[in-house]
Amino acid sequence: MKKIQKILVANRGEIAVRVFKTAQKMGIKTVAVFSTADRNAPHVQLADEAICIGEAPSNSSYLLGDKIIAVAKELNVDAIHPGYGFLSENADFAQKVIDEGLIFIGPKPKAIQMMGDKLAAKEAVKNYDIPMVPGIDKAVTEVSVAIETAKQIGFPILIKAAAGGGGKGMRVVDKESDLEEQMERAISEAVSAFGNGAVFIEKYVNSPRHIEIQVLADTHGHIVHLFERECSIQRRHQKVVEEAPSSILTPQIRKEMGAAAVNVAKSCDYVGAGTVEFLMDADKNFYFLEMNTRLQVEHPVTEWITGLDLVEQQIRIAQGEALSFSQKDLSIKGHALELRVYAEDSLQHFMPSIGKLETYKLPVGDTIRVDNGFTEGMEVPIYYDPMLSKLITYGKNRDEAIAKMIEAIELYDIQGIQTTLAFGKFVCEHPAFKSGNFNTHFVKEYYAPEVLEEAYKNEALVAAKLALHLYLKDMNRIRMPQTQPKPAVQTLFNK
Ligand code: MV4
């Protein structure tokens, strides 16, 4: 296959920047597409060419597959990288890209489609010896069938939408008398959210951990896994902190999960970079959940512990190269953490914080990486995902990576909007997180705005004390050696 010489990224923000950096490293020309809200965005600045494709709302710009393909053809682009979100897991878009004679940097449309339907995914992996949560792998419409299934596997059960994923349309049912009502709700929710009312039933796994395996598959039949990421720190199915490796996997379980993930990739004839998600229960049993057929937000932690550039691997695979390493060449070195920094107010129910980045200074350091999509002076658009940047830190071990994360959080200087940085610090300093003894309920269990407010208050008090101390020292030394502090100030100082 011919070498890719020009790539268009059908995306925006930090991931577009991320892909352009590797393309440039590889000597590949780059094309950005952008909406009117992103005229001054870094991804537009960085690309060799940039084309405005429409108005700010995603469905007038970044979701216009046909328009993006037309731009790609017009500019003699060889390949389209979809990033994550937007068109990245749209099988019809991938097919159109191919039909127009371009390369889609990702798996075949068939794999995207199969893994996008959770029931089709279960069907695909059936003969590949993959551990599954007990349940029914067919669409359930009859309440009687649901009751039968629930009795077999035992309550509590979880009703899930076949077209769902990411937690949308899930319902826990504790007892038989709630089942009919919850089924009806789940089905009507699935119809309105996905236009597909198919639901299925699984045993509800209590307080699970979310562990996912990165895989790479080339077009020559080679598949490897790049170990795991743990993403249990989430807030309403939005990941907050991710890490690699997981603090609870043993080498044996890691090997078993890796082998299972490679088999999932095999089952759908996977090509490219993909992620196989598992749930892990308190006894370290793991169960296949779903496969994400894109490069994920949290890919940098895997890059840091393996030394691989995943975007480079995606591009090499897309131009027909065979993987240049095998499983035995891969090992884990050190520990990496990622914090997603959102333009949200952690004290106000994580409401989007809109406004201008009056000050926007990012941390720098040897074991600090920031994947960022914004610059000082930019408005944070209300139309897209509110993630500003990803802060990734590295250490020889987990404790070092956590300490570096806390240090790096404090090096940020963002004025003009609220961010989740302090919330990230709260997580990293929490005993449950530090000990590794946590699960997907961490945020629900431990976080309340009051906890952060208290931390802010203490910080303000320390700052006030320090300022006063310096002020008094200064007065004594230079200006008015005899002057006593005013009583009101004295009170604050002695508190
Ligand atoms: C589950 C589960 C418990 N038992 N399935 C949430 C997102 C979707 N991908 C699957 N999810 C879950 N499926 C069974 N049988 C608990 C969750 C879940 C979860 C999973 C991963 C990360 C965070 C989560 C938060 C709540 C629930």
Short mmCIF file of N, CA, C and O in Angstrom, two decimals, residues 8-11 31-36 39 50-77 80 87 90 92-93 96-97 100 102:
data_model
loop_
_atom_site.label_atom_id
_atom_site.label_comp_id
_atom_site.label_asym_id
_atom_site.label_seq_id
_atom_site.Cartn_x
_atom_site.Cartn_y
_atom_site.Cartn_z
N LEU A 8 -6.17 14.46 6.95
CA LEU A 8 -7.15 15.41 7.46
C LEU A 8 -7.67 14.87 8.79
O LEU A 8 -7.98 13.67 8.89
N VAL A 9 -7.75 15.72 9.79
CA VAL A 9 -8.32 15.30 11.07
C VAL A 9 -9.75 15.84 11.16
O VAL A 9 -9.96 17.07 11.15
N ALA A 10 -10.70 14.94 11.22
CA ALA A 10 -12.12 15.32 11.29
C ALA A 10 -12.50 15.53 12.75
O ALA A 10 -13.36 14.84 13.30
N ASN A 11 -11.82 16.49 13.37
CA ASN A 11 -12.04 16.72 14.80
C ASN A 11 -11.45 18.07 15.20
O ASN A 11 -10.93 18.79 14.36
N VAL A 31 -4.21 18.64 7.39
CA VAL A 31 -5.34 19.51 7.07
C VAL A 31 -6.29 19.54 8.27
O VAL A 31 -6.69 18.49 8.79
N ALA A 32 -6.64 20.75 8.70
CA ALA A 32 -7.62 20.91 9.78
C ALA A 32 -8.95 21.33 9.17
O ALA A 32 -8.99 22.02 8.16
N VAL A 33 -10.03 20.87 9.77
CA VAL A 33 -11.34 21.45 9.47
C VAL A 33 -11.80 22.13 10.75
O VAL A 33 -11.43 21.72 11.84
N PHE A 34 -12.58 23.21 10.60
CA PHE A 34 -13.00 23.92 11.81
C PHE A 34 -14.34 24.59 11.61
O PHE A 34 -14.77 24.86 10.49
N SER A 35 -15.00 24.86 12.74
CA SER A 35 -16.26 25.60 12.72
C SER A 35 -15.95 27.07 13.00
O SER A 35 -14.83 27.40 13.41
N THR A 36 -16.95 27.91 12.81
CA THR A 36 -16.75 29.35 13.02
C THR A 36 -16.38 29.67 14.47
O THR A 36 -15.77 30.69 14.75
N ARG A 39 -12.18 29.39 14.89
CA ARG A 39 -11.26 30.08 13.98
C ARG A 39 -9.85 30.25 14.54
O ARG A 39 -8.86 30.11 13.83
N ALA A 50 -6.13 24.75 6.56
CA ALA A 50 -7.31 24.67 7.42
C ALA A 50 -8.52 25.20 6.65
O ALA A 50 -8.45 26.22 5.98
N ILE A 51 -9.62 24.47 6.75
CA ILE A 51 -10.83 24.82 6.02
C ILE A 51 -12.01 24.95 6.99
O ILE A 51 -12.25 24.06 7.79
N CYS A 52 -12.72 26.07 6.88
CA CYS A 52 -13.93 26.24 7.68
C CYS A 52 -15.05 25.42 7.05
O CYS A 52 -15.30 25.53 5.85
N ILE A 53 -15.69 24.58 7.86
CA ILE A 53 -16.72 23.70 7.30
C ILE A 53 -18.13 24.04 7.78
O ILE A 53 -19.08 23.34 7.42
N GLY A 54 -18.27 25.09 8.60
CA GLY A 54 -19.63 25.45 8.97
C GLY A 54 -19.74 26.18 10.29
O GLY A 54 -18.74 26.56 10.91
N GLU A 55 -20.97 26.32 10.72
CA GLU A 55 -21.29 27.06 11.94
C GLU A 55 -20.91 26.24 13.18
O GLU A 55 -20.64 25.04 13.09
N ALA A 56 -20.98 26.90 14.31
CA ALA A 56 -20.52 26.30 15.57
C ALA A 56 -21.17 24.96 15.96
O ALA A 56 -20.45 24.04 16.34
N PRO A 57 -22.51 24.85 15.89
CA PRO A 57 -23.10 23.57 16.35
C PRO A 57 -22.49 22.38 15.59
O PRO A 57 -22.31 22.45 14.38
N SER A 58 -22.20 21.30 16.33
CA SER A 58 -21.54 20.13 15.73
C SER A 58 -22.25 19.63 14.48
O SER A 58 -21.61 19.24 13.51
N ASN A 59 -23.61 19.63 14.53
CA ASN A 59 -24.31 19.09 13.36
C ASN A 59 -24.31 20.03 12.17
O ASN A 59 -24.80 19.69 11.10
N SER A 60 -23.70 21.22 12.34
CA SER A 60 -23.49 22.12 11.20
C SER A 60 -22.01 22.15 10.81
O SER A 60 -21.60 22.96 9.97
N SER A 61 -21.18 21.35 11.48
CA SER A 61 -19.74 21.38 11.18
C SER A 61 -19.08 20.00 11.35
O SER A 61 -19.02 19.23 10.39
N TYR A 62 -18.65 19.70 12.60
CA TYR A 62 -17.83 18.49 12.82
C TYR A 62 -18.58 17.18 12.58
O TYR A 62 -17.97 16.13 12.53
N LEU A 63 -19.90 17.24 12.42
CA LEU A 63 -20.64 16.01 12.14
C LEU A 63 -21.04 15.89 10.66
O LEU A 63 -21.71 14.94 10.27
N LEU A 64 -20.61 16.88 9.85
CA LEU A 64 -20.96 16.86 8.43
C LEU A 64 -19.98 15.98 7.65
O LEU A 64 -19.07 16.47 6.98
N GLY A 65 -20.19 14.67 7.74
CA GLY A 65 -19.28 13.71 7.12
C GLY A 65 -19.05 13.97 5.63
O GLY A 65 -17.91 13.98 5.16
N ASP A 66 -20.13 14.17 4.90
CA ASP A 66 -20.00 14.34 3.44
C ASP A 66 -19.18 15.58 3.10
O ASP A 66 -18.35 15.56 2.19
N LYS A 67 -19.42 16.63 3.84
CA LYS A 67 -18.68 17.87 3.59
C LYS A 67 -17.19 17.69 3.88
O LYS A 67 -16.33 18.15 3.13
N ILE A 68 -16.91 17.00 4.98
CA ILE A 68 -15.51 16.76 5.35
C ILE A 68 -14.81 15.90 4.29
O ILE A 68 -13.68 16.18 3.90
N ILE A 69 -15.50 14.90 3.80
CA ILE A 69 -14.93 14.05 2.74
C ILE A 69 -14.69 14.88 1.47
O ILE A 69 -13.65 14.74 0.82
N ALA A 70 -15.63 15.76 1.15
CA ALA A 70 -15.47 16.62 -0.04
C ALA A 70 -14.23 17.50 0.10
O ALA A 70 -13.45 17.66 -0.85
N VAL A 71 -14.04 18.06 1.29
CA VAL A 71 -12.84 18.89 1.56
C VAL A 71 -11.58 18.05 1.38
O VAL A 71 -10.60 18.47 0.74
N ALA A 72 -11.61 16.84 1.91
CA ALA A 72 -10.45 15.95 1.83
C ALA A 72 -10.08 15.66 0.37
O ALA A 72 -8.91 15.71 0.00
N LYS A 73 -11.09 15.41 -0.45
CA LYS A 73 -10.83 15.11 -1.86
C LYS A 73 -10.30 16.34 -2.59
O LYS A 73 -9.35 16.27 -3.37
N GLU A 74 -10.91 17.47 -2.29
CA GLU A 74 -10.52 18.75 -2.88
C GLU A 74 -9.04 19.05 -2.62
O GLU A 74 -8.31 19.53 -3.48
N LEU A 75 -8.57 18.74 -1.41
CA LEU A 75 -7.20 19.06 -1.01
C LEU A 75 -6.24 17.87 -1.19
O LEU A 75 -5.13 17.89 -0.66
N ASN A 76 -6.68 16.88 -1.93
CA ASN A 76 -5.81 15.71 -2.21
C ASN A 76 -5.29 15.02 -0.95
O ASN A 76 -4.11 14.63 -0.88
N VAL A 77 -6.17 14.88 0.01
CA VAL A 77 -5.83 14.19 1.25
C VAL A 77 -5.82 12.67 0.99
O VAL A 77 -6.61 12.17 0.19
N ILE A 80 -8.13 10.07 6.46
CA ILE A 80 -8.87 10.86 7.45
C ILE A 80 -8.75 10.19 8.80
O ILE A 80 -9.02 8.99 8.97
N LEU A 87 -17.47 11.76 14.55
CA LEU A 87 -17.72 10.69 13.56
C LEU A 87 -16.86 9.44 13.79
O LEU A 87 -16.85 8.54 12.96
N ASN A 90 -18.73 6.06 13.71
CA ASN A 90 -19.85 6.06 12.78
C ASN A 90 -19.45 5.19 11.57
O ASN A 90 -18.64 5.59 10.74
N ASP A 92 -21.10 4.27 8.97
CA ASP A 92 -21.49 4.80 7.65
C ASP A 92 -20.46 5.80 7.15
O ASP A 92 -20.11 5.81 5.96
N PHE A 93 -19.96 6.64 8.07
CA PHE A 93 -18.93 7.61 7.68
C PHE A 93 -17.66 6.88 7.22
O PHE A 93 -17.11 7.18 6.16
N LYS A 96 -18.14 5.52 3.79
CA LYS A 96 -18.12 6.57 2.75
C LYS A 96 -16.70 7.02 2.44
O LYS A 96 -16.36 7.25 1.29
N VAL A 97 -15.89 7.15 3.51
CA VAL A 97 -14.48 7.54 3.32
C VAL A 97 -13.81 6.54 2.38
O VAL A 97 -13.14 6.92 1.41
N GLU A 100 -14.98 6.62 -1.23
CA GLU A 100 -14.46 7.76 -1.99
C GLU A 100 -12.96 7.62 -2.28
O GLU A 100 -12.31 8.55 -2.71
N LEU A 102 -10.52 7.06 -0.11
CA LEU A 102 -9.61 7.56 0.92
C LEU A 102 -9.39 6.47 1.97
O LEU A 102 -10.13 5.49 2.05
#
